[in-house]
PDB file of C-alpha atoms in Angstrom:
ATOM      1  CA  UNK O  10       0.026   0.062   0.115  1.00 50.00           C
ATOM      2  CA  UNK O  11       1.344   3.334  -1.090  1.00 56.00           C
ATOM      3  CA  UNK O  12       0.170   5.068   1.931  1.00 53.00           C
ATOM      4  CA  UNK O  13       2.233   2.693   4.317  1.00 51.00           C
ATOM      5  CA  UNK O  14       5.089   3.238   2.129  1.00 48.00           C
ATOM      6  CA  UNK O  15       5.099   7.109   2.505  1.00 52.00           C
ATOM      7  CA  UNK O  16       4.436   6.712   6.205  1.00 49.00           C
ATOM      8  CA  UNK O  17       7.260   4.694   6.704  1.00 50.00           C
ATOM      9  CA  UNK O  18       9.527   7.061   4.546  1.00 52.00           C
ATOM     10  CA  UNK O  19       8.366   9.971   6.478  1.00 54.00           C
ATOM     11  CA  UNK O  20       9.222   8.002   9.691  1.00 52.00           C
ATOM     12  CA  UNK O  21      12.529   7.085   8.442  1.00 51.00           C
ATOM     13  CA  UNK O  22      13.299  10.781   7.296  1.00 53.00           C
ATOM     14  CA  UNK O  23      12.213  12.119  10.595  1.00 54.00           C
ATOM     15  CA  UNK O  24      14.313   9.906  12.439  1.00 53.00           C
ATOM     16  CA  UNK O  25      17.495  10.243  10.109  1.00 53.00           C
ATOM     17  CA  UNK O  26      17.046  14.196  10.877  1.00 56.00           C
ATOM     18  CA  UNK O  27      17.065  13.661  14.415  1.00 57.00           C
ATOM     19  CA  UNK O  28      19.857  11.243  14.507  1.00 53.00           C
ATOM     20  CA  UNK O  29      21.976  14.009  12.183  1.00 55.00           C
ATOM     21  CA  UNK O  30      21.105  16.582  14.790  1.00 60.00           C
ATOM     22  CA  UNK O  31      22.149  14.682  17.654  1.00 59.00           C
ATOM     23  CA  UNK O  32      25.414  13.796  15.956  1.00 55.00           C
ATOM     24  CA  UNK O  33      26.028  17.400  15.283  1.00 59.00           C
ATOM     25  CA  UNK O  34      25.276  18.437  18.687  1.00 61.00           C
ATOM     26  CA  UNK O  35      27.662  15.461  20.131  1.00 63.00           C
ATOM     27  CA  UNK O  36      30.398  16.756  17.871  1.00 62.00           C
ATOM     28  CA  UNK O  37      30.120  20.064  18.893  1.00 64.00           C
ATOM     29  CA  UNK O  38      30.052  19.170  22.553  1.00 73.00           C
ATOM     30  CA  UNK O  39      33.236  17.235  22.021  1.00 74.00           C
ATOM     31  CA  UNK O  40      34.759  20.364  20.653  1.00 71.00           C
ATOM     32  CA  UNK O  41      33.501  22.242  23.248  1.00 74.00           C
ATOM     33  CA  UNK O  42      35.003  20.170  25.984  1.00 79.00           C
ATOM     34  CA  UNK O  43      38.501  19.465  24.040  1.00 79.00           C
ATOM     35  CA  UNK O  44      38.629  23.417  23.676  1.00 77.00           C
ATOM     36  CA  UNK O  45      37.837  23.754  27.429  1.00 79.00           C
ATOM     37  CA  UNK O  46      40.528  21.198  28.242  1.00 85.00           C
ATOM     38  CA  UNK O  47      43.143  23.198  26.185  1.00 85.00           C
ATOM     39  CA  UNK O  48      42.440  26.328  27.882  1.00 83.00           C
ATOM     40  CA  UNK O  49      42.635  24.669  31.291  1.00 86.00           C
ATOM     41  CA  UNK O  50      46.371  23.287  30.223  1.00 89.00           C
ATOM     42  CA  UNK O  51      47.150  26.903  29.448  1.00 87.00           C
ATOM     43  CA  UNK O  52      45.968  28.178  32.718  1.00 85.00           C
ATOM     44  CA  UNK O  53      47.749  25.370  34.525  1.00 92.00           C
ATOM     45  CA  UNK O  54      50.994  25.887  32.670  1.00 91.00           C
ATOM     46  CA  UNK O  55      50.950  29.378  33.745  1.00 89.00           C
ATOM     47  CA  UNK O  56      50.594  28.701  37.416  1.00 91.00           C
ATOM     48  CA  UNK O  57      46.759  29.174  37.491  1.00 88.00           C
ATOM     49  CA  UNK O  58      43.916  27.489  39.170  1.00 91.00           C
ATOM     50  CA  UNK O  59      42.243  25.439  35.953  1.00 88.00           C
ATOM     51  CA  UNK O  60      39.419  24.500  38.264  1.00 90.00           C
ATOM     52  CA  UNK O  61      37.965  27.938  37.491  1.00 83.00           C
ATOM     53  CA  UNK O  62      37.481  27.122  33.520  1.00 80.00           C
ATOM     54  CA  UNK O  63      35.400  24.028  34.476  1.00 81.00           C
ATOM     55  CA  UNK O  64      33.170  26.140  37.350  1.00 84.00           C
ATOM     56  CA  UNK O  65      32.967  29.688  36.263  1.00 77.00           C
ATOM     57  CA  UNK O  66      30.602  30.594  39.159  1.00 82.00           C
ATOM     58  CA  UNK O  67      34.045  30.725  41.331  1.00 85.00           C
ATOM     59  CA  UNK O  68      34.842  34.146  39.631  1.00 81.00           C
ATOM     60  CA  UNK O  69      33.899  36.897  41.704  1.00 84.00           C
ATOM     61  CA  UNK O  70      31.000  38.911  40.371  1.00 87.00           C
ATOM     62  CA  UNK O  71      30.755  42.481  40.339  1.00 92.00           C
ATOM     63  CA  UNK O  72      28.086  44.536  41.963  1.00 96.00           C
ATOM     64  CA  UNK O  73      26.555  46.334  38.931  1.00 96.00           C
ATOM     65  CA  UNK O  74      25.752  44.749  35.688  1.00 94.00           C
ATOM     66  CA  UNK O  75      25.057  47.970  33.240  1.00 96.00           C
ATOM     67  CA  UNK O  76      23.850  47.721  29.676  1.00 97.00           C
ATOM     68  CA  UNK O  77      25.163  50.498  27.440  1.00 98.00           C
ATOM     69  CA  UNK O  78      22.254  51.226  24.952  1.00 98.00           C
ATOM     70  CA  UNK O  79      22.289  52.243  21.355  1.00 97.00           C
ATOM     71  CA  UNK O  80      21.185  55.676  20.484  1.00 96.00           C
ATOM     72  CA  UNK O  81      21.236  55.075  16.630  1.00 95.00           C
ATOM     73  CA  UNK O  82      19.909  52.528  14.367  1.00 97.00           C
ATOM     74  CA  UNK O  83      22.468  50.978  11.696  1.00 97.00           C
ATOM     75  CA  UNK O  84      25.449  48.914  11.489  1.00 97.00           C
ATOM     76  CA  UNK O  85      28.562  49.068  13.610  1.00 96.00           C
ATOM     77  CA  UNK O  86      31.170  50.354  11.391  1.00 95.00           C
ATOM     78  CA  UNK O  87      33.934  50.899  13.835  1.00 94.00           C
ATOM     79  CA  UNK O  88      34.919  50.132  17.681  1.00 95.00           C
ATOM     80  CA  UNK O  89      37.755  52.348  19.038  1.00 95.00           C
ATOM     81  CA  UNK O  90      39.736  49.438  21.038  1.00 94.00           C
ATOM     82  CA  UNK O  91      41.856  52.086  22.903  1.00 95.00           C
ATOM     83  CA  UNK O  92      38.544  53.966  23.942  1.00 96.00           C
ATOM     84  CA  UNK O  93      37.350  50.329  25.165  1.00 96.00           C
ATOM     85  CA  UNK O  94      40.635  49.694  27.119  1.00 95.00           C
ATOM     86  CA  UNK O  95      40.564  53.050  28.672  1.00 95.00           C
ATOM     87  CA  UNK O  96      36.832  52.299  29.959  1.00 96.00           C
ATOM     88  CA  UNK O  97      37.986  49.130  31.322  1.00 95.00           C
ATOM     89  CA  UNK O  98      40.511  50.830  33.079  1.00 95.00           C
ATOM     90  CA  UNK O  99      38.243  53.501  34.403  1.00 96.00           C
ATOM     91  CA  UNK O 100      36.133  50.668  36.020  1.00 96.00           C
ATOM     92  CA  UNK O 101      39.464  49.146  37.792  1.00 94.00           C
ATOM     93  CA  UNK O 102      40.209  46.516  35.273  1.00 92.00           C
ATOM     94  CA  UNK O 103      43.383  48.319  34.641  1.00 90.00           C
ATOM     95  CA  UNK O 104      46.175  50.754  35.963  1.00 91.00           C
ATOM     96  CA  UNK O 105      46.417  54.333  35.253  1.00 90.00           C
ATOM     97  CA  UNK O 106      49.208  54.608  37.695  1.00 92.00           C
ATOM     98  CA  UNK O 107      51.716  51.824  39.475  1.00 92.00           C
ATOM     99  CA  UNK O 108      49.748  52.437  42.680  1.00 94.00           C
ATOM    100  CA  UNK O 109      46.495  51.691  41.451  1.00 92.00           C
ATOM    101  CA  UNK O 110      44.688  48.382  42.308  1.00 92.00           C
ATOM    102  CA  UNK O 111      43.327  45.897  39.598  1.00 91.00           C
ATOM    103  CA  UNK O 112      39.595  44.609  40.498  1.00 92.00           C
ATOM    104  CA  UNK O 113      39.340  41.385  38.747  1.00 88.00           C
ATOM    105  CA  UNK O 114      35.526  41.429  39.121  1.00 90.00           C
ATOM    106  CA  UNK O 115      35.161  44.220  36.483  1.00 93.00           C
ATOM    107  CA  UNK O 116      35.369  44.457  32.861  1.00 93.00           C
ATOM    108  CA  UNK O 117      33.361  44.946  29.635  1.00 94.00           C
ATOM    109  CA  UNK O 118      31.567  42.558  27.250  1.00 92.00           C
ATOM    110  CA  UNK O 119      30.978  43.857  23.757  1.00 94.00           C
ATOM    111  CA  UNK O 120      27.713  42.505  22.764  1.00 95.00           C
ATOM    112  CA  UNK O 121      27.786  44.302  19.173  1.00 95.00           C
ATOM    113  CA  UNK O 122      30.858  43.861  16.708  1.00 93.00           C
ATOM    114  CA  UNK O 123      31.615  45.537  13.495  1.00 92.00           C
ATOM    115  CA  UNK O 124      28.902  44.969  10.836  1.00 93.00           C
ATOM    116  CA  UNK O 125      26.470  43.849  13.490  1.00 95.00           C
ATOM    117  CA  UNK O 126      22.947  45.745  12.694  1.00 96.00           C
ATOM    118  CA  UNK O 127      21.702  47.556  15.790  1.00 96.00           C
ATOM    119  CA  UNK O 128      18.332  49.304  16.847  1.00 97.00           C
ATOM    120  CA  UNK O 129      17.997  52.255  19.134  1.00 97.00           C
ATOM    121  CA  UNK O 130      18.014  51.000  22.509  1.00 97.00           C
ATOM    122  CA  UNK O 131      19.661  47.850  22.038  1.00 97.00           C
ATOM    123  CA  UNK O 132      22.471  46.628  24.220  1.00 97.00           C
ATOM    124  CA  UNK O 133      26.091  47.202  22.480  1.00 97.00           C
ATOM    125  CA  UNK O 134      27.823  46.449  25.666  1.00 96.00           C
ATOM    126  CA  UNK O 135      27.544  45.238  29.267  1.00 95.00           C
ATOM    127  CA  UNK O 136      29.683  46.995  31.992  1.00 96.00           C
ATOM    128  CA  UNK O 137      30.730  45.114  35.338  1.00 94.00           C
ATOM    129  CA  UNK O 138      31.275  47.367  38.015  1.00 96.00           C
ATOM    130  CA  UNK O 139      32.036  47.902  41.818  1.00 96.00           C
ATOM    131  CA  UNK O 140      31.386  51.551  41.298  1.00 95.00           C
ATOM    132  CA  UNK O 141      27.789  52.975  41.543  1.00 92.00           C
ATOM    133  CA  UNK O 142      28.152  56.100  39.079  1.00 94.00           C
ATOM    134  CA  UNK O 143      29.908  55.506  36.077  1.00 97.00           C
ATOM    135  CA  UNK O 144      28.279  57.800  33.478  1.00 97.00           C
ATOM    136  CA  UNK O 145      31.505  58.864  32.409  1.00 97.00           C
ATOM    137  CA  UNK O 146      32.500  55.267  31.463  1.00 98.00           C
ATOM    138  CA  UNK O 147      29.101  54.744  29.572  1.00 98.00           C
ATOM    139  CA  UNK O 148      29.820  57.745  27.583  1.00 98.00           C
ATOM    140  CA  UNK O 149      33.318  56.629  26.757  1.00 98.00           C
ATOM    141  CA  UNK O 150      31.824  53.337  25.441  1.00 98.00           C
ATOM    142  CA  UNK O 151      29.194  54.879  23.582  1.00 98.00           C
ATOM    143  CA  UNK O 152      31.618  57.154  21.792  1.00 98.00           C
ATOM    144  CA  UNK O 153      33.776  53.990  20.970  1.00 98.00           C
ATOM    145  CA  UNK O 154      31.196  52.980  18.599  1.00 98.00           C
ATOM    146  CA  UNK O 155      30.831  54.285  15.179  1.00 96.00           C
ATOM    147  CA  UNK O 156      27.324  53.371  13.601  1.00 96.00           C
ATOM    148  CA  UNK O 157      26.689  53.841   9.969  1.00 95.00           C
ATOM    149  CA  UNK O 158      24.394  53.286   7.584  1.00 95.00           C
ATOM    150  CA  UNK O 159      26.097  50.484   5.385  1.00 93.00           C
ATOM    151  CA  UNK O 160      28.138  47.528   6.141  1.00 91.00           C
ATOM    152  CA  UNK O 161      31.712  47.868   5.961  1.00 90.00           C
ATOM    153  CA  UNK O 162      34.611  46.049   4.409  1.00 85.00           C
ATOM    154  CA  UNK O 163      36.306  44.844   7.231  1.00 73.00           C
ATOM    155  CA  UNK O 164      39.767  42.937   6.266  1.00 71.00           C
ATOM    156  CA  UNK O 165      41.005  40.716   8.915  1.00 69.00           C
ATOM    157  CA  UNK O 166      44.564  40.919   7.335  1.00 72.00           C
ATOM    158  CA  UNK O 167      45.511  44.557   6.324  1.00 74.00           C
ATOM    159  CA  UNK O 168      49.124  44.085   5.099  1.00 80.00           C
ATOM    160  CA  UNK O 169      51.408  41.291   4.975  1.00 82.00           C
ATOM    161  CA  UNK O 170      55.219  42.695   5.625  1.00 85.00           C
ATOM    162  CA  UNK O 171      57.886  40.621   4.170  1.00 84.00           C
TER     163      UNK O 171
END
């Protein structure tokens, strides 16, 4: 009966699709753990505690998580890396002078990269801070982002020097 054959074929294709998804997930999971293991080896080789790689909850968390929101629609055409580094230093992630103490619980996550499409009010970065008033840092991060109307030609290799 043709209906039975179609049903069996659909069941087979559905099962094959599920199997392929499971294999893909398994391979990604194996790769994920292989990468974590390599990172843990590098941390240990430098005298660090590799257990933090497998249990990120051990890291100290900052008091405040502040989203920096886009003020324009468009595409990210440039991010000023020096400005982002200075903003991180202002949060306490680096030193302006040798006597400054580094706060290992603070930092910046860039949520939008070059050529990402953004809308007004969307988070471009997350600031992790132990300081309550960081309006100046928020402004530095906002100014570090250049928003344009079009995608930019971003080259990974600018020049090969021989």
